[in-house]
Short mmCIF file of C-alpha atoms in Angstrom, two decimals:
data_model
loop_
_atom_site.label_atom_id
_atom_site.label_comp_id
_atom_site.label_asym_id
_atom_site.label_seq_id
_atom_site.Cartn_x
_atom_site.Cartn_y
_atom_site.Cartn_z
CA MET A 1 -41.45 -25.50 -43.52
CA ARG A 2 -42.36 -22.13 -45.02
CA TRP A 3 -44.99 -21.63 -42.29
CA ARG A 4 -42.32 -22.23 -39.60
CA LEU A 5 -39.92 -19.78 -41.17
CA LEU A 6 -42.77 -17.20 -41.38
CA ALA A 7 -43.62 -17.76 -37.70
CA PHE A 8 -40.01 -17.34 -36.63
CA SER A 9 -39.77 -14.19 -38.68
CA ILE A 10 -42.90 -12.71 -37.06
CA ILE A 11 -41.65 -13.53 -33.57
CA ALA A 12 -38.27 -11.90 -34.31
CA VAL A 13 -39.98 -8.76 -35.65
CA LEU A 14 -42.30 -8.56 -32.56
CA SER A 15 -39.35 -9.09 -30.22
CA ALA A 16 -37.37 -6.31 -31.87
CA ALA A 17 -40.38 -3.97 -31.75
CA ALA A 18 -40.90 -4.69 -28.08
CA ALA A 19 -37.30 -4.03 -27.30
CA ALA A 20 -37.38 -0.77 -29.21
CA SER A 21 -40.51 0.42 -27.40
CA PHE A 22 -38.76 -0.04 -24.07
CA GLY A 23 -35.48 1.50 -25.16
CA ILE A 24 -33.68 -1.87 -25.03
CA ALA A 25 -31.16 -2.78 -27.62
CA ALA A 26 -31.68 -6.22 -29.19
CA PRO A 27 -28.68 -8.44 -28.47
CA SER A 28 -26.53 -9.21 -31.48
CA GLY A 29 -25.19 -12.41 -30.08
CA PRO A 30 -24.62 -14.29 -26.78
CA GLN A 31 -24.25 -11.88 -23.88
CA ILE A 32 -21.95 -12.45 -20.85
CA ILE A 33 -22.57 -10.05 -18.02
CA ALA A 34 -19.88 -9.65 -15.38
CA GLN A 35 -21.67 -9.10 -12.05
CA GLY A 36 -20.33 -6.18 -10.08
CA THR A 37 -17.36 -5.63 -12.42
CA PRO A 38 -17.38 -2.32 -14.41
CA SER A 39 -16.58 -2.81 -18.09
CA ALA A 40 -14.10 0.15 -17.87
CA ALA A 41 -12.52 1.98 -15.00
CA THR A 42 -14.84 4.63 -13.60
CA PRO A 43 -13.24 8.09 -13.35
CA VAL A 44 -13.13 9.51 -9.78
CA ASP A 45 -11.32 12.43 -8.21
CA VAL A 46 -9.36 10.32 -5.79
CA GLU A 47 -8.93 6.65 -4.71
CA VAL A 48 -8.23 6.25 -1.00
CA VAL A 49 -7.18 3.13 0.91
CA LEU A 50 -8.07 3.67 4.60
CA ALA A 51 -5.42 1.50 6.39
CA VAL A 52 -6.26 1.09 10.12
CA ASP A 53 -4.11 -0.34 12.86
CA VAL A 54 -5.61 -3.19 14.82
CA SER A 55 -2.49 -4.40 16.61
CA TYR A 56 -2.67 -5.37 20.34
CA SER A 57 -1.35 -1.96 21.31
CA MET A 58 -4.72 -0.57 20.15
CA ASP A 59 -6.99 -1.43 23.09
CA PRO A 60 -10.70 -2.25 22.30
CA ASP A 61 -11.72 1.27 23.30
CA GLU A 62 -9.32 2.87 20.82
CA GLN A 63 -10.42 0.45 18.08
CA GLN A 64 -14.01 1.53 18.64
CA LEU A 65 -13.04 5.19 18.55
CA GLN A 66 -11.21 4.66 15.36
CA ARG A 67 -14.08 2.98 13.63
CA GLU A 68 -16.59 5.52 14.92
CA GLY A 69 -14.31 8.27 13.83
CA TYR A 70 -14.14 7.00 10.26
CA MET A 71 -17.86 6.27 10.14
CA ALA A 72 -18.73 9.82 11.36
CA ALA A 73 -16.20 11.39 8.98
CA ILE A 74 -17.44 9.60 5.90
CA THR A 75 -21.09 10.59 6.58
CA SER A 76 -20.29 14.19 7.61
CA ARG A 77 -21.52 17.15 5.72
CA ASP A 78 -18.01 18.50 5.32
CA PHE A 79 -16.79 15.32 3.72
CA LEU A 80 -19.72 15.02 1.39
CA GLN A 81 -19.38 18.60 0.30
CA ALA A 82 -15.65 18.04 -0.41
CA VAL A 83 -16.67 15.07 -2.59
CA LYS A 84 -19.21 17.05 -4.57
CA GLN A 85 -16.77 19.94 -5.19
CA GLY A 86 -14.37 17.67 -7.14
CA MET A 87 -14.12 17.60 -10.90
CA ASN A 88 -16.02 14.25 -11.06
CA GLY A 89 -18.06 14.74 -7.92
CA ARG A 90 -17.25 11.21 -6.68
CA ILE A 91 -14.42 9.25 -5.07
CA ALA A 92 -13.55 5.57 -4.36
CA LEU A 93 -12.81 4.13 -0.92
CA THR A 94 -11.68 0.84 0.60
CA TYR A 95 -11.25 0.13 4.35
CA VAL A 96 -8.39 -2.20 5.41
CA GLU A 97 -7.26 -3.29 8.86
CA TRP A 98 -3.64 -4.36 9.57
CA ALA A 99 -1.32 -5.39 12.36
CA GLY A 100 1.95 -7.44 11.90
CA SER A 101 3.30 -8.62 8.56
CA HIS A 102 0.97 -11.59 8.70
CA HIS A 103 -2.22 -9.67 9.28
CA GLN A 104 -3.90 -7.45 6.67
CA GLN A 105 -7.52 -7.75 5.67
CA ILE A 106 -10.01 -5.84 3.56
CA ILE A 107 -13.02 -4.97 5.69
CA VAL A 108 -14.94 -2.99 3.07
CA PRO A 109 -13.98 -3.46 -0.56
CA TRP A 110 -13.71 -0.62 -3.06
CA ARG A 111 -16.90 1.47 -3.25
CA LEU A 112 -17.97 4.56 -5.16
CA ILE A 113 -18.89 7.40 -2.84
CA ASP A 114 -20.97 10.12 -4.62
CA GLY A 115 -23.54 11.17 -2.02
CA PRO A 116 -25.19 10.48 1.35
CA GLU A 117 -26.66 7.08 0.37
CA THR A 118 -23.32 5.56 -0.76
CA ALA A 119 -21.49 7.17 2.18
CA ASP A 120 -24.08 5.79 4.68
CA ALA A 121 -23.80 2.29 3.15
CA PHE A 122 -19.94 2.30 3.42
CA ALA A 123 -20.05 3.50 7.04
CA ALA A 124 -22.65 0.87 7.95
CA ASP A 125 -20.45 -1.87 6.56
CA ILE A 126 -17.53 -0.67 8.70
CA GLY A 127 -19.75 -0.78 11.72
CA ARG A 128 -21.06 -4.27 10.95
CA ALA A 129 -17.58 -5.85 10.62
CA ARG A 130 -16.28 -8.09 13.40
CA TYR A 131 -13.52 -6.60 15.57
CA THR A 132 -10.15 -8.34 15.32
CA ARG A 133 -6.73 -7.71 16.83
CA ALA A 134 -3.30 -9.25 16.15
CA SER A 135 0.29 -9.05 17.25
CA ARG A 136 3.17 -6.84 16.11
CA THR A 137 3.07 -3.62 14.09
CA SER A 138 4.07 -3.60 10.42
CA ILE A 139 3.34 -0.27 8.76
CA SER A 140 5.59 -1.41 5.91
CA SER A 141 3.56 -4.55 5.20
CA ALA A 142 0.35 -2.45 5.38
CA LEU A 143 1.77 -0.09 2.76
CA LEU A 144 2.89 -2.99 0.50
CA PHE A 145 -0.50 -4.67 0.88
CA ALA A 146 -2.42 -1.45 0.08
CA ALA A 147 -0.48 -0.34 -3.02
CA PRO A 148 -1.56 -3.12 -5.35
CA LEU A 149 -5.21 -2.67 -4.40
CA PHE A 150 -5.41 0.39 -6.71
CA GLU A 151 -4.74 -1.79 -9.82
CA GLY A 152 -7.85 -3.82 -9.30
CA SER A 153 -10.20 -1.12 -7.92
CA GLY A 154 -12.27 -0.68 -11.05
CA TYR A 155 -11.72 3.07 -10.72
CA ARG A 156 -9.39 5.62 -12.24
CA GLY A 157 -8.51 8.36 -9.77
CA VAL A 158 -6.82 11.69 -10.52
CA ARG A 159 -4.90 11.00 -7.28
CA ARG A 160 -4.18 7.77 -5.27
CA VAL A 161 -3.74 7.96 -1.54
CA ILE A 162 -3.01 5.54 1.27
CA ASP A 163 -4.26 6.88 4.62
CA VAL A 164 -2.43 5.10 7.47
CA SER A 165 -3.53 5.38 11.05
CA GLY A 166 -1.84 3.71 13.98
CA ASP A 167 -0.42 4.10 17.48
CA GLY A 168 3.04 2.64 17.10
CA VAL A 169 6.19 2.39 15.11
CA ASN A 170 7.19 -0.34 12.64
CA ASN A 171 8.60 -3.36 14.50
CA ASN A 172 7.96 -6.18 12.03
CA GLY A 173 8.31 -6.83 8.34
CA PRO A 174 10.36 -4.86 5.82
CA VAL A 175 12.07 -1.62 6.83
CA VAL A 176 9.36 1.09 6.64
CA THR A 177 11.37 3.58 4.55
CA VAL A 178 12.07 0.90 1.89
CA ALA A 179 8.38 0.13 1.65
CA ARG A 180 7.51 3.78 1.67
CA ASP A 181 9.82 4.60 -1.21
CA GLU A 182 8.51 1.59 -3.21
CA VAL A 183 4.96 2.86 -2.85
CA LEU A 184 5.89 6.49 -3.66
CA ALA A 185 7.58 5.31 -6.85
CA LYS A 186 4.17 4.18 -8.05
CA GLY A 187 2.83 7.71 -7.77
CA ILE A 188 0.80 7.05 -4.63
CA THR A 189 0.65 9.59 -1.79
CA ILE A 190 0.86 8.35 1.81
CA ASN A 191 -0.67 10.39 4.66
CA GLY A 192 -0.52 9.63 8.33
CA LEU A 193 -2.87 9.72 11.36
CA PRO A 194 -0.66 8.84 14.37
CA VAL A 195 -2.68 7.97 17.48
CA MET A 196 -0.90 9.37 20.55
CA LEU A 197 -3.25 8.81 23.45
CA LYS A 198 -0.95 6.83 25.77
CA ARG A 199 2.27 7.91 27.61
CA PRO A 200 5.36 6.16 26.09
CA ASN A 201 5.67 2.71 27.60
CA ILE A 202 8.48 0.24 27.05
CA SER A 203 6.04 -2.72 27.38
CA THR A 204 4.04 -1.51 24.33
CA LEU A 205 7.11 -0.06 22.50
CA ASP A 206 5.49 3.42 22.25
CA ILE A 207 7.60 6.46 21.54
CA ASP A 208 6.85 10.04 22.50
CA GLN A 209 7.45 11.47 19.02
CA LEU A 210 5.21 9.22 17.00
CA ASP A 211 4.05 12.18 14.87
CA VAL A 212 7.65 13.02 13.98
CA TYR A 213 8.25 9.39 13.12
CA TYR A 214 5.31 9.39 10.74
CA GLU A 215 6.50 12.68 9.19
CA ASP A 216 10.08 11.50 8.63
CA CYS A 217 9.61 7.80 8.00
CA VAL A 218 6.13 6.99 6.82
CA ILE A 219 4.45 9.70 4.74
CA GLY A 220 5.38 11.01 1.33
CA GLY A 221 4.24 12.09 -2.06
CA PRO A 222 2.61 15.38 -3.33
CA GLY A 223 0.84 17.28 -0.59
CA SER A 224 1.45 14.49 2.05
CA PHE A 225 0.71 15.42 5.70
CA VAL A 226 0.29 14.09 9.20
CA ILE A 227 -2.53 14.95 11.63
CA PRO A 228 -1.75 13.53 15.18
CA ILE A 229 -4.49 12.60 17.63
CA LYS A 230 -3.42 13.39 21.18
CA GLU A 231 -6.78 13.43 22.98
CA ARG A 232 -9.70 11.01 22.81
CA ASP A 233 -12.23 13.75 22.00
CA GLN A 234 -10.10 14.66 18.94
CA PHE A 235 -10.70 11.39 17.16
CA LYS A 236 -13.78 12.32 15.10
CA GLU A 237 -12.67 15.89 14.32
CA ALA A 238 -9.15 14.78 13.30
CA ILE A 239 -10.31 12.02 11.03
CA ARG A 240 -12.96 14.23 9.45
CA THR A 241 -10.40 16.99 8.84
CA LYS A 242 -7.95 14.55 7.39
CA LEU A 243 -10.41 12.98 4.97
CA VAL A 244 -11.71 16.32 3.83
CA LEU A 245 -8.19 17.57 3.10
CA GLU A 246 -7.36 14.30 1.20
CA ILE A 247 -10.53 14.58 -0.90
CA ALA A 248 -9.91 18.21 -1.69
CA GLY A 249 -6.19 17.59 -2.52
CA ARG A 250 -5.06 19.98 0.26
CA ARG A 251 -2.88 19.85 3.34
CA PRO A 252 -3.04 21.46 6.81
CA GLU A 253 -2.10 25.12 7.12
CA ARG A 254 0.56 24.31 9.72
CA PRO A 255 3.96 23.42 8.19
CA VAL A 256 4.86 19.76 7.87
CA VAL A 257 8.34 18.35 7.39
CA PRO A 258 8.30 16.25 4.20
CA ALA A 259 9.17 12.55 4.33
CA ALA A 260 12.16 13.24 2.07
CA ALA A 261 13.91 15.48 4.58
CA ALA A 262 17.72 15.20 4.57
CA ALA A 263 17.97 13.39 7.92
CA PRO A 264 15.15 11.84 10.01
CA ARG A 265 14.70 13.41 13.38
CA VAL A 266 13.73 9.99 14.75
CA SER A 267 15.45 6.73 13.80
CA CYS A 268 13.21 5.00 11.21
CA THR A 269 14.30 1.64 12.60
CA ILE A 270 13.54 2.54 16.29
CA GLY A 271 10.72 0.05 16.45
CA GLU A 272 12.82 -2.86 15.36
CA ARG A 273 15.54 -1.88 17.79
CA LEU A 274 13.08 -1.52 20.71
CA TRP A 275 11.63 -4.91 19.92
CA GLN A 276 15.08 -6.58 19.81
CA GLU A 277 16.13 -5.01 23.09
CA ARG A 278 12.93 -6.19 24.75
CA TRP A 279 12.49 -9.70 23.16
CA GLY A 280 15.91 -10.45 21.72
CA ASN A 281 14.72 -11.37 18.21
#
């Protein structure tokens, strides 16, 4: 028995010595390792939900332009420089696609972006995802889906931003201003990227002042802003500019009417009214 105890003692000593020589702490008890889950929230400069419209009003060409625009922006030199200039030198991103109140899905889950390699990997995952489209347009549901994602991100941002891009007004789900105000009450900023490539058409429920609608009815929070896209060749530049400003905590030089203006210049329920007039429900 004494020989067995001596043998176990020698093995324990050798194991501890080997661990010390490789800089490995000897475990003090059973170890449970959570795969892919940080033990504590990682500090970042900003957490951003990229919420992208995939409703039927976005034709396949526009969907492709959107994705390519985000992929080019995230891997651009300007974007990566903005990331590095932050206090922590890193940010967290997730990419979400949405349509009606029944359709929101996470395409790329939360990722740390701290340099070219992580940015390239995030962009590649956007590019690999299968294209989907769905009916109706519910900006409100997209906002209410995006807001809770911050709580389980695994990151702790100095700022939290929902970046909404879309080509139409809210015509489904909760009233957009109610959802907006609920999100703003959580300390989250909402920025907008209205896509205005088509002429207003009653069949698609488009309006000619989509940028004004976003300014008055969708965006809000400290430094919130809207950058409209009115030409196809503006996609990549506009998305890059928007992301750089979001990461740097800045806004465009041109004046923007805040979402909390006294009276909206466009009815914030115009989408619901147009849908009812066309479809009767």
